[in-house]
Amino acid sequence: MELLILFCTFVLLLAIGTPIAFCIGVSTFAAVLYLGLPPVIVFQRLIAGVTISSLMAIPFFIFAGDLMVRGGIAARLVALAGSLVGHLRGGLGQVNIAASTMFGGISGSAIADASAIGGLMIPQMKARGYDVDYAVNVTAVGAIIALLIPPSHNMIIYSISGGGRISIADLFTAGIIPGLLLAVALMIAAYLVARKRGYPTGVFPGFAAIGHMAIAAIPGLILIGIIFGGVRSGVFTATESSCIAIVYAALVTAFIYRSLSWEAFVEATLGAVRTTAMVLMIIGTAAAFGWLLAFLKVPTHMIQFMQSLTDNPLIIFLMINLILLFLGTFMDMSPLIIITTPIFLPVVTAFGMDPVHFGVIMILNLGIGLCTPPVGAVLFVGCAVGKISIWTAIKTICPFYAAAIAVLLLVTYIPAISLFLPNLFK
Amino acid sequence: MTALVLSPTVRFLNVISKLALWLAGIGLVLMTVLIAYQVFSRYVLNSSPSWTEAASTMLMTWFIFLGAAIGVREGYHLGFDVLLAIGTPRAQSIMRSLSDLVVLGFGAGMVVCGMQLVMGTWNTTLPALELPGGTSYLPLVAGGALMCLFTVERLLQRLGSVEPVLENLEG
């Protein structure tokens, strides 16, 4: 009954357009009242859910990403990507994906990636005769790569939701191969669609130009090394590395590129406050929601229920993937990680899956959900930049979904794709 | 008439929300400085300060709740707005008002329960910062109070059948 109240309140509020943070918070509140528990507990959990020092990486990475976009680091990465893969069929589509991969190495947020790369690439692609729907599709699905390539603040959320015992360094390392695999799969999809639509190929700029672009992009590329190297070697915690990323980005853009004005800095700061306050408010209320689910022993019931259905782990993993894909279509990524990790992680570990492996699956799966309507933040950003309706974009997005889901299945059923690299470091 | 009565209030709230936004922004920059100092201190000064992490985490809770309240006013919280988009203007207005009431209720809960938590833990001490334990719940009270103010503003504006200016940005 209390679960019914919880979910009915949630769905009802969601339907009338209440912001998700409050849907989650108020439905938890309603269920707590029904159970006769002291309501103060909801707010205590809300505060406890955000007073976690490793969560600071989220505002830091978002802030750093904002600075890198406004300060021109992203633009130089796009230029480098352009000189590397621009001559392939459907050139600018390939450039878009390659740039997403590189920018993902410093930003770690799919929304930042979509707005940064999309903002630079979509107008260019339009001008060069590419259809806007193609440009938006490539941008949106390509942005998922940023979630897998370290740093990824969603992996930090996963680590916290899993009880804080899952190594962030291992999760970061585990995302690399799946991220690159996704990039390759999307490039193939982009190539096939480009060939069918007869998009032009670019001109190979020559190695001198590549060298030139690479030198301009070096400060951005160094950051990848600082963040990943620092976290992997234990020199920095993930939070500290994200803070260093801000300091580094501010110094490079203000003194080397000289492209960051005071106004741009203020705008980046206030923009980061808005984004992170929204994300972290959701994380806080989701923590209260997750606590309630644990209090009601939902995870235990879920294991028993799934074990009663089948004892074949392959089918269990498929079912969990389908459930996550379904939830991902209408919910945002971070609350889903917080709510579903405590439910599904015990199930998959009971069936022999490594928590790090499951983290990669979950991030990729929910990342796809960011590109699916009715709620898909990344797709929305892409459509907003390209100025087309969601409907126009999704009519032709299928090849890209197919590529992403193929990679999801590979990652799910071949643990080595995720675990090979972290095991090398052990 | 209503618009005339409201406008000084609206202007006042504009100032409040701008102030809160700037405070939150300064909090974010301060957090960055603290953690950067922590790294600098560890590797250059060879001593790890014990208070920087706790202090910046507390700054984070302040800017989350201030920012979340401003989000209510500026309407940048993420939501599922498909039904909202297909509704008639009248249905939209009803749905928005219901949502605002829900947010108002939650904001009030944040204030009331936040106060209880502040008072209940005031006599304890946060080890790293040597501050009363209750201080960690103060952002809840402040953010909740602002949320209430801003939702009441939206509701009143809608009653005066003047749509809040910022709501147009949501679509």
Coordinates of C-alpha atoms in Angstrom, one line a residue:
Chain A
M1 CA 0.0 0.0 0.0
E2 CA 2.7 2.5 0.9
L3 CA 4.5 1.6 -2.3
L4 CA 1.3 2.3 -4.2
I5 CA 1.0 5.7 -2.5
L6 CA 4.7 6.4 -3.3
F7 CA 4.4 5.5 -7.0
C8 CA 0.9 7.0 -7.6
T9 CA 1.9 10.4 -6.1
F10 CA 5.1 10.3 -8.1
V11 CA 3.3 9.6 -11.4
L12 CA 0.5 12.1 -10.8
L13 CA 3.0 14.9 -10.0
L14 CA 5.1 14.0 -12.9
A15 CA 2.1 14.1 -15.2
I16 CA 1.1 17.7 -14.1
G17 CA 4.6 18.8 -14.8
T18 CA 6.0 19.3 -11.3
P19 CA 9.8 19.5 -11.4
I20 CA 11.3 16.0 -10.9
A21 CA 13.1 16.9 -7.7
F22 CA 9.8 17.8 -6.1
C23 CA 8.0 14.8 -7.6
I24 CA 10.5 12.5 -5.9
G25 CA 10.6 14.5 -2.6
V26 CA 6.8 15.0 -2.2
S27 CA 6.0 11.3 -3.0
T28 CA 8.5 10.2 -0.4
F29 CA 7.0 12.6 2.0
A30 CA 3.5 11.3 1.3
A31 CA 4.6 7.7 1.9
V32 CA 6.4 8.6 5.1
L33 CA 3.3 10.3 6.4
Y34 CA 1.2 7.2 5.5
L35 CA 3.6 5.0 7.3
G36 CA 3.3 7.2 10.4
L37 CA 7.1 7.9 10.5
P38 CA 8.2 11.3 11.6
P39 CA 8.3 13.6 8.5
V40 CA 11.5 15.2 9.6
I41 CA 13.3 12.1 8.4
V42 CA 12.7 13.0 4.8
F43 CA 14.6 16.3 5.2
Q44 CA 17.3 14.7 7.3
R45 CA 17.9 12.2 4.4
L46 CA 17.7 15.1 1.9
I47 CA 20.6 16.9 3.7
A48 CA 22.5 13.7 4.3
G49 CA 22.1 12.8 0.6
V50 CA 24.0 16.0 -0.5
T51 CA 26.4 16.4 2.4
I52 CA 28.9 14.0 0.7
S53 CA 32.3 15.4 -0.1
S54 CA 32.7 13.3 -3.3
L55 CA 29.5 14.9 -4.7
M56 CA 31.5 18.1 -5.0
A57 CA 33.0 16.7 -8.2
I58 CA 29.6 17.3 -9.9
P59 CA 29.6 21.1 -9.5
F60 CA 33.3 21.2 -10.2
F61 CA 33.1 19.2 -13.4
I62 CA 30.1 21.2 -14.6
F63 CA 31.9 24.5 -13.8
A64 CA 35.0 23.4 -15.5
G65 CA 33.1 22.3 -18.5
D66 CA 31.3 25.7 -18.7
L67 CA 34.7 27.5 -18.5
M68 CA 36.2 25.2 -21.2
V69 CA 33.3 26.0 -23.6
R70 CA 33.3 29.7 -23.0
G71 CA 37.1 29.9 -23.0
G72 CA 37.5 28.2 -26.4
I73 CA 39.1 24.9 -25.3
A74 CA 36.2 22.9 -26.8
A75 CA 36.5 24.9 -30.1
R76 CA 40.1 23.8 -30.4
L77 CA 39.3 20.2 -29.8
V78 CA 36.7 20.4 -32.5
A79 CA 39.3 21.9 -34.9
L80 CA 41.7 19.0 -34.1
A81 CA 39.0 16.4 -34.6
G82 CA 38.1 18.1 -37.9
S83 CA 41.6 17.8 -39.2
L84 CA 41.8 14.2 -38.2
V85 CA 38.6 12.7 -39.5
G86 CA 37.0 15.4 -41.6
H87 CA 38.0 13.7 -44.8
L88 CA 35.9 10.6 -44.1
R89 CA 32.5 10.1 -45.7
G90 CA 29.9 12.2 -43.8
G91 CA 33.0 14.1 -42.6
L92 CA 31.4 16.6 -40.2
G93 CA 29.4 13.8 -38.6
Q94 CA 32.6 11.9 -37.9
V95 CA 34.2 15.1 -36.7
N96 CA 31.3 15.6 -34.3
I97 CA 31.7 12.1 -32.8
A98 CA 35.5 12.4 -32.5
A99 CA 35.2 15.8 -30.9
S100 CA 32.6 14.4 -28.4
T101 CA 35.0 11.7 -27.5
M102 CA 37.9 14.1 -26.8
F103 CA 35.7 16.7 -25.0
G104 CA 34.2 13.8 -23.0
G105 CA 37.8 13.2 -21.8
I106 CA 37.7 16.6 -20.0
S107 CA 34.0 17.3 -19.3
G108 CA 32.3 14.1 -18.2
S109 CA 28.7 15.4 -18.7
A110 CA 26.6 14.5 -21.7
I111 CA 24.6 17.7 -21.5
A112 CA 27.8 19.8 -21.5
D113 CA 29.1 17.8 -24.4
A114 CA 25.9 18.1 -26.4
S115 CA 25.7 21.9 -25.9
A116 CA 29.4 22.4 -26.4
I117 CA 30.0 20.2 -29.5
G118 CA 26.4 20.7 -30.8
G119 CA 26.8 24.5 -30.5
L120 CA 29.9 24.4 -32.6
M121 CA 29.1 21.6 -35.0
I122 CA 25.4 21.9 -35.8
P123 CA 25.6 25.4 -37.4
Q124 CA 28.6 24.3 -39.4
M125 CA 26.9 21.1 -40.6
K126 CA 23.8 23.1 -41.6
A127 CA 26.0 25.5 -43.6
R128 CA 27.7 22.7 -45.4
G129 CA 24.5 21.1 -46.6
Y130 CA 23.9 18.4 -44.0
D131 CA 20.3 17.8 -42.9
V132 CA 19.6 19.2 -39.5
D133 CA 18.1 16.0 -38.2
Y134 CA 21.3 14.2 -39.0
A135 CA 23.4 16.8 -37.2
V136 CA 21.2 16.7 -34.1
N137 CA 21.1 12.9 -34.0
V138 CA 24.9 12.6 -34.3
T139 CA 25.3 15.3 -31.6
A140 CA 22.8 13.8 -29.1
V141 CA 23.8 10.2 -29.3
G142 CA 27.5 11.1 -29.6
A143 CA 27.3 12.9 -26.3
I144 CA 26.7 9.6 -24.5
I145 CA 30.3 8.9 -25.1
A146 CA 31.2 11.6 -22.6
L147 CA 29.5 9.6 -19.9
L148 CA 31.8 6.6 -20.4
I149 CA 35.1 8.3 -21.1
P150 CA 36.6 9.5 -17.8
P151 CA 35.9 11.7 -15.9
S152 CA 32.2 11.0 -15.6
H153 CA 30.4 12.5 -12.6
N154 CA 27.6 10.0 -13.1
M155 CA 30.1 7.2 -12.2
I156 CA 30.8 9.1 -9.0
I157 CA 27.1 9.1 -8.3
Y158 CA 27.0 5.4 -9.0
S159 CA 29.9 4.8 -6.7
I160 CA 28.2 6.7 -3.9
S161 CA 24.8 5.0 -4.5
G162 CA 26.5 1.6 -4.4
G163 CA 27.5 2.3 -0.8
G164 CA 30.8 4.1 -1.6
R165 CA 32.9 1.0 -1.7
I166 CA 33.2 0.8 -5.5
S167 CA 36.5 2.4 -6.6
I168 CA 36.0 5.5 -8.7
A169 CA 39.4 5.0 -10.3
D170 CA 38.3 1.5 -11.4
L171 CA 35.0 2.9 -12.8
F172 CA 36.8 5.6 -14.7
T173 CA 39.2 3.1 -16.2
A174 CA 36.4 0.6 -17.0
G175 CA 34.6 3.2 -19.1
I176 CA 37.4 3.8 -21.6
I177 CA 37.0 0.8 -23.9
P178 CA 33.2 0.9 -23.9
G179 CA 33.4 4.6 -24.7
L180 CA 35.8 4.1 -27.6
L181 CA 33.7 1.2 -28.8
L182 CA 30.6 3.4 -28.8
A183 CA 32.5 6.0 -30.7
V184 CA 33.5 3.5 -33.4
A185 CA 29.9 2.1 -33.6
L186 CA 28.4 5.6 -34.0
M187 CA 31.0 6.5 -36.6
I188 CA 30.0 3.5 -38.6
A189 CA 26.3 4.4 -38.3
A190 CA 27.2 8.0 -39.3
Y191 CA 29.1 6.7 -42.3
L192 CA 26.2 4.5 -43.4
V193 CA 23.6 7.2 -43.1
A194 CA 25.9 9.7 -44.8
R195 CA 26.5 7.3 -47.7
K196 CA 22.8 6.8 -48.2
R197 CA 22.1 10.5 -48.2
G198 CA 25.1 11.3 -50.3
Y199 CA 26.8 13.7 -47.9
P200 CA 30.2 15.1 -49.1
T201 CA 33.6 14.1 -47.9
G202 CA 36.0 16.7 -46.7
V203 CA 39.5 17.3 -47.9
F204 CA 42.4 15.8 -46.1
P205 CA 44.2 18.8 -44.7
G206 CA 47.7 17.3 -44.6
F207 CA 49.8 16.4 -41.7
A208 CA 51.1 19.9 -41.2
A209 CA 47.6 21.2 -40.5
I210 CA 47.0 18.3 -38.2
G211 CA 50.2 19.2 -36.3
H212 CA 49.1 22.8 -36.1
M213 CA 45.7 22.0 -34.7
A214 CA 47.2 19.5 -32.3
I215 CA 49.5 22.1 -30.9
A216 CA 46.6 24.5 -30.4
A217 CA 44.6 21.8 -28.7
I218 CA 47.5 20.6 -26.4
P219 CA 46.4 22.5 -23.3
G220 CA 43.0 20.9 -23.5
L221 CA 44.5 17.5 -24.1
I222 CA 46.9 17.9 -21.1
L223 CA 43.9 18.2 -18.9
I224 CA 42.8 14.7 -19.9
G225 CA 46.1 13.4 -18.6
I226 CA 45.9 15.5 -15.4
I227 CA 42.4 14.3 -14.5
F228 CA 42.8 10.6 -15.5
G229 CA 46.4 10.3 -14.4
G230 CA 45.8 12.0 -11.1
V231 CA 42.8 9.9 -10.1
R232 CA 44.3 6.6 -11.4
S233 CA 47.5 7.1 -9.5
G234 CA 45.8 8.3 -6.4
V235 CA 47.6 11.7 -6.4
F236 CA 44.2 13.4 -6.4
T237 CA 40.7 12.2 -5.3
A238 CA 38.1 12.5 -8.1
T239 CA 36.8 15.7 -6.3
E240 CA 40.3 17.2 -6.2
S241 CA 40.9 16.4 -9.8
S242 CA 37.7 18.2 -10.8
C243 CA 38.8 21.2 -8.8
I244 CA 42.2 21.2 -10.5
A245 CA 40.4 21.1 -13.8
I246 CA 38.6 24.3 -13.0
V247 CA 41.8 26.1 -11.9
Y248 CA 43.6 24.8 -15.0
A249 CA 40.8 25.7 -17.4
A250 CA 40.6 29.2 -15.9
L251 CA 44.3 29.7 -16.1
V252 CA 44.6 28.4 -19.7
T253 CA 41.7 30.3 -21.1
A254 CA 42.5 33.5 -19.2
F255 CA 46.3 33.6 -19.8
I256 CA 47.3 31.3 -22.7
Y257 CA 44.3 31.6 -25.0
R258 CA 43.3 35.0 -23.5
S259 CA 39.7 34.2 -24.5
L260 CA 38.0 34.3 -21.1
S261 CA 36.6 37.7 -20.1
W262 CA 35.4 38.6 -16.7
E263 CA 31.8 38.6 -18.0
A264 CA 32.3 35.1 -19.4
F265 CA 33.7 33.9 -16.1
V266 CA 30.7 35.3 -14.2
E267 CA 28.3 33.8 -16.7
A268 CA 30.0 30.4 -16.5
T269 CA 29.9 30.6 -12.7
L270 CA 26.2 31.5 -12.5
G271 CA 25.4 29.0 -15.2
A272 CA 27.1 26.3 -13.3
V273 CA 25.2 27.2 -10.1
R274 CA 21.9 26.9 -11.9
T275 CA 22.7 23.5 -13.4
T276 CA 24.3 21.9 -10.4
A277 CA 21.6 23.2 -8.0
M278 CA 19.1 21.5 -10.1
V279 CA 21.0 18.2 -10.5
L280 CA 22.0 18.1 -6.8
M281 CA 18.5 18.9 -5.6
I282 CA 17.3 15.9 -7.5
I283 CA 20.1 13.8 -6.0
G284 CA 19.1 14.9 -2.5
T285 CA 15.4 14.0 -2.9
A286 CA 16.3 10.8 -4.7
A287 CA 18.5 9.9 -1.7
A288 CA 15.5 10.2 0.6
F289 CA 13.4 8.2 -1.9
G290 CA 16.1 5.5 -2.0
W291 CA 16.3 5.4 1.7
L292 CA 12.5 4.8 1.9
L293 CA 12.8 1.9 -0.7
A294 CA 15.5 0.3 1.4
F295 CA 13.5 0.8 4.6
L296 CA 10.6 -1.0 2.9
K297 CA 13.0 -3.8 1.9
V298 CA 12.3 -3.3 -1.8
P299 CA 15.8 -4.5 -2.8
T300 CA 15.4 -7.8 -1.0
H301 CA 12.0 -8.4 -2.5
M302 CA 13.3 -7.6 -5.9
I303 CA 16.1 -10.3 -5.6
Q304 CA 13.5 -12.9 -4.5
F305 CA 11.2 -11.9 -7.2
M306 CA 13.8 -12.0 -10.0
Q307 CA 15.2 -15.3 -8.7
S308 CA 11.7 -16.7 -8.8
L309 CA 11.4 -15.8 -12.5
T310 CA 14.6 -17.4 -13.8
D311 CA 18.0 -18.5 -12.6
N312 CA 19.6 -17.7 -15.9
P313 CA 21.8 -14.7 -15.3
L314 CA 21.8 -13.8 -19.0
I315 CA 18.0 -13.3 -18.9
I316 CA 18.2 -11.4 -15.6
F317 CA 20.7 -9.0 -17.1
L318 CA 18.6 -8.5 -20.2
M319 CA 15.5 -7.8 -18.0
I320 CA 17.4 -5.3 -15.9
N321 CA 18.6 -3.6 -19.1
L322 CA 15.0 -3.4 -20.5
I323 CA 13.7 -2.0 -17.2
L324 CA 16.5 0.6 -17.1
L325 CA 15.9 1.6 -20.7
F326 CA 12.2 1.9 -20.0
L327 CA 12.7 4.1 -16.9
G328 CA 15.4 6.1 -18.8
T329 CA 12.9 7.2 -21.4
F330 CA 11.0 9.4 -18.9
M331 CA 13.4 10.0 -16.0
D332 CA 16.7 11.7 -15.8
M333 CA 19.9 9.9 -15.3
S334 CA 21.2 10.9 -11.8
P335 CA 18.0 10.2 -9.9
L336 CA 17.7 6.8 -11.6
I337 CA 21.2 5.9 -10.7
I338 CA 20.5 6.8 -7.0
I339 CA 17.2 5.0 -6.9
T340 CA 17.9 1.9 -8.9
T341 CA 21.5 1.1 -7.9
P342 CA 20.5 -0.1 -4.4
I343 CA 17.8 -2.2 -5.9
F344 CA 19.6 -3.8 -8.9
L345 CA 23.2 -4.0 -7.6
P346 CA 22.5 -6.7 -5.0
V347 CA 20.6 -8.6 -7.7
V348 CA 23.4 -8.6 -10.3
T349 CA 26.1 -9.3 -7.8
A350 CA 23.9 -12.3 -6.6
F351 CA 24.1 -13.5 -10.2
G352 CA 27.9 -13.0 -10.3
M353 CA 28.4 -9.7 -12.0
D354 CA 31.2 -7.3 -10.9
P355 CA 29.9 -4.0 -9.5
V356 CA 32.3 -2.1 -11.7
H357 CA 31.0 -3.9 -14.8
F358 CA 27.4 -3.1 -13.8
G359 CA 28.3 0.5 -13.3
V360 CA 29.4 0.7 -17.0
I361 CA 26.2 -1.0 -18.1
M362 CA 24.0 1.3 -16.1
I363 CA 25.8 4.5 -17.3
L364 CA 25.6 3.5 -20.9
N365 CA 22.0 2.3 -20.6
L366 CA 20.7 5.4 -18.8
G367 CA 22.8 7.5 -21.2
I368 CA 20.8 6.1 -24.1
G369 CA 17.7 7.2 -22.0
L370 CA 19.0 10.8 -22.2
C371 CA 18.4 10.7 -25.9
T372 CA 14.9 9.3 -25.8
P373 CA 11.7 11.3 -25.5
P374 CA 9.5 12.1 -23.6
V375 CA 12.2 13.2 -21.2
G376 CA 15.7 13.2 -22.7
A377 CA 17.8 16.1 -21.6
V378 CA 20.6 15.6 -24.2
L379 CA 18.2 15.2 -27.1
F380 CA 16.4 18.4 -26.0
V381 CA 19.7 20.3 -25.9
G382 CA 20.5 19.0 -29.4
C383 CA 17.1 19.9 -30.8
A384 CA 17.3 23.3 -29.1
V385 CA 20.6 24.1 -30.7
G386 CA 19.5 22.8 -34.1
K387 CA 16.1 24.5 -33.8
I388 CA 14.1 21.5 -34.8
S389 CA 11.3 19.6 -33.1
I390 CA 11.9 16.4 -31.1
W391 CA 9.7 14.6 -33.5
T392 CA 11.8 15.6 -36.5
A393 CA 14.9 14.4 -34.8
I394 CA 13.7 11.0 -33.7
K395 CA 12.2 10.1 -37.0
T396 CA 15.7 9.4 -38.4
I397 CA 17.6 8.6 -35.2
C398 CA 17.1 4.8 -35.4
P399 CA 20.5 3.9 -36.9
F400 CA 22.2 5.7 -34.0
Y401 CA 20.0 4.0 -31.4
A402 CA 20.8 0.7 -33.0
A403 CA 24.5 1.3 -32.7
A404 CA 24.2 2.4 -29.1
I405 CA 22.1 -0.6 -28.2
A406 CA 24.4 -3.0 -30.0
V407 CA 27.3 -1.7 -27.9
L408 CA 25.1 -2.0 -24.7
L409 CA 24.5 -5.6 -25.4
L410 CA 28.2 -6.3 -26.1
V411 CA 29.2 -4.5 -22.9
T412 CA 26.6 -6.4 -20.9
Y413 CA 27.6 -9.9 -22.2
I414 CA 31.3 -9.5 -22.6
P415 CA 32.6 -8.4 -19.1
A416 CA 36.2 -8.1 -20.4
I417 CA 35.3 -5.0 -22.5
S418 CA 34.8 -3.2 -19.2
L419 CA 37.0 -5.1 -16.8
F420 CA 40.1 -5.7 -18.9
L421 CA 41.7 -2.3 -18.3
P422 CA 40.9 -2.0 -14.6
N423 CA 42.3 -5.5 -14.1
L424 CA 45.6 -4.4 -15.7
F425 CA 46.1 -1.8 -12.9
K426 CA 45.5 -4.4 -10.1
Chain B
M1 CA -4.9 46.7 -10.0
T2 CA -3.3 43.4 -8.9
A3 CA -0.3 44.1 -11.1
L4 CA 0.1 47.5 -9.5
V5 CA 0.1 46.1 -6.0
L6 CA 2.5 43.3 -7.0
S7 CA 5.1 45.2 -8.9
P8 CA 7.1 46.6 -5.9
T9 CA 7.0 43.1 -4.4
V10 CA 8.2 41.6 -7.7
R11 CA 11.0 44.1 -7.8
F12 CA 11.9 43.3 -4.2
L13 CA 11.9 39.6 -5.0
N14 CA 14.1 40.3 -8.1
V15 CA 16.7 41.7 -5.8
I16 CA 16.4 38.8 -3.4
S17 CA 16.8 36.2 -6.0
K18 CA 19.7 38.0 -7.7
L19 CA 21.4 38.3 -4.3
A20 CA 20.8 34.6 -3.6
L21 CA 22.2 33.7 -7.0
W22 CA 25.4 35.8 -6.4
L23 CA 25.8 34.3 -3.0
A24 CA 25.5 30.8 -4.5
G25 CA 28.1 31.8 -7.2
I26 CA 30.5 33.1 -4.6
G27 CA 30.0 29.8 -2.7
L28 CA 31.0 27.8 -5.8
V29 CA 34.1 29.9 -6.3
L30 CA 35.0 29.7 -2.7
M31 CA 34.6 25.9 -2.7
T32 CA 37.0 25.7 -5.7
V33 CA 39.5 27.9 -3.8
L34 CA 39.2 25.7 -0.7
I35 CA 39.8 22.4 -2.4
A36 CA 42.6 23.9 -4.6
Y37 CA 44.2 25.1 -1.3
Q38 CA 43.8 21.6 0.1
V39 CA 45.7 20.1 -2.8
F40 CA 48.4 22.8 -2.7
S41 CA 48.7 22.4 1.1
R42 CA 49.2 18.7 0.9
Y43 CA 51.8 18.7 -1.8
V44 CA 53.6 22.0 -1.3
L45 CA 53.2 22.7 2.4
N46 CA 53.1 19.0 3.4
S47 CA 50.2 19.3 5.7
S48 CA 46.6 18.3 5.0
P49 CA 44.1 20.8 6.5
S50 CA 41.3 18.9 8.1
W51 CA 38.6 21.5 7.7
T52 CA 38.6 22.4 4.0
E53 CA 36.6 19.4 2.9
A54 CA 33.9 19.8 5.6
A55 CA 33.7 23.6 4.9
S56 CA 33.4 23.2 1.2
T57 CA 30.8 20.5 1.6
M58 CA 28.8 22.8 3.7
L59 CA 29.2 25.6 1.2
M60 CA 27.8 23.2 -1.4
T61 CA 24.7 22.5 0.6
W62 CA 24.1 26.3 0.8
F63 CA 24.4 26.8 -2.9
I64 CA 22.3 23.7 -3.8
F65 CA 19.3 25.0 -1.8
L66 CA 19.7 28.6 -2.7
G67 CA 20.1 27.6 -6.4
A68 CA 17.1 25.2 -6.2
A69 CA 14.9 28.0 -4.8
I70 CA 16.0 30.4 -7.6
G71 CA 15.3 27.5 -10.0
V72 CA 11.7 27.6 -8.8
R73 CA 11.4 31.3 -9.7
E74 CA 13.3 31.1 -13.0
G75 CA 11.6 27.8 -13.9
Y76 CA 14.8 25.9 -14.9
H77 CA 14.0 22.7 -13.0
L78 CA 13.8 19.7 -15.2
G79 CA 10.3 18.3 -15.5
F80 CA 8.1 16.1 -17.7
D81 CA 6.2 18.8 -19.7
V82 CA 4.6 16.7 -22.5
L83 CA 1.1 16.9 -21.0
L84 CA 1.6 20.5 -20.1
A85 CA 2.4 21.3 -23.7
I86 CA -0.7 19.7 -25.1
G87 CA -3.1 21.1 -22.5
T88 CA -5.4 24.1 -23.1
P89 CA -4.3 27.4 -21.6
R90 CA -6.8 26.9 -18.8
A91 CA -5.6 23.3 -18.1
Q92 CA -2.0 24.5 -18.2
S93 CA -2.7 27.2 -15.7
I94 CA -4.4 24.7 -13.3
M95 CA -1.6 22.2 -13.6
R96 CA 1.0 24.9 -13.0
S97 CA -0.8 26.1 -10.0
L98 CA -1.1 22.6 -8.6
S99 CA 2.6 22.1 -9.1
D100 CA 3.3 25.4 -7.4
L101 CA 1.2 24.3 -4.4
V102 CA 3.2 21.1 -4.2
V103 CA 6.4 23.0 -4.3
L104 CA 5.1 25.4 -1.7
G105 CA 4.2 22.5 0.5
F106 CA 7.6 21.0 0.2
G107 CA 9.3 24.3 0.8
A108 CA 7.2 24.8 4.0
G109 CA 8.2 21.3 5.0
M110 CA 11.8 22.2 4.5
V111 CA 11.4 25.3 6.7
V112 CA 9.4 23.5 9.5
C113 CA 11.4 20.3 9.7
G114 CA 14.6 22.1 9.0
M115 CA 14.0 24.3 12.1
Q116 CA 13.3 21.2 14.1
L117 CA 16.6 19.6 12.9
V118 CA 18.5 22.8 13.6
M119 CA 17.2 23.1 17.1
G120 CA 17.5 19.4 17.9
T121 CA 21.2 19.3 16.9
W122 CA 22.3 22.8 18.0
N123 CA 24.0 21.5 21.1
T124 CA 26.2 19.0 19.2
T125 CA 29.4 20.0 17.6
L126 CA 30.7 19.3 14.0
P127 CA 34.1 17.9 14.7
A128 CA 36.1 19.4 11.7
L129 CA 34.6 22.9 11.9
E130 CA 33.9 23.3 15.6
L131 CA 30.5 24.7 14.7
P132 CA 27.1 23.8 16.2
G133 CA 25.7 20.7 14.5
G134 CA 22.5 22.6 13.7
T135 CA 24.3 24.8 11.2
S136 CA 24.4 22.0 8.7
Y137 CA 20.6 22.2 8.5
L138 CA 20.3 25.9 8.1
P139 CA 20.5 25.9 4.2
L140 CA 17.3 23.7 4.3
V141 CA 15.5 26.5 6.2
A142 CA 16.8 29.3 4.1
G143 CA 16.2 27.5 0.8
G144 CA 12.8 26.4 1.9
A145 CA 11.8 29.9 2.9
L146 CA 12.9 31.3 -0.5
M147 CA 11.0 28.5 -2.3
C148 CA 7.8 29.5 -0.4
L149 CA 8.3 33.2 -1.2
F150 CA 8.8 32.4 -4.9
T151 CA 5.9 30.0 -5.3
V152 CA 3.6 32.4 -3.6
E153 CA 4.7 35.1 -6.0
R154 CA 4.0 32.8 -8.9
L155 CA 0.6 31.8 -7.6
L156 CA -0.4 35.5 -6.9
Q157 CA 0.7 36.5 -10.3
R158 CA -1.4 33.8 -11.9
L159 CA -4.4 34.8 -9.8
G160 CA -4.0 38.3 -11.0
S161 CA -4.1 36.5 -14.4
V162 CA -0.7 38.0 -15.1
E163 CA 1.6 35.0 -16.0
P164 CA 4.9 35.3 -14.3
V165 CA 7.3 36.8 -16.8
L166 CA 9.8 34.0 -16.4
E167 CA 7.3 31.2 -17.1
N168 CA 7.5 32.0 -20.8
L169 CA 11.0 30.8 -20.8
E170 CA 9.9 27.3 -19.8
G171 CA 8.2 26.3 -23.1

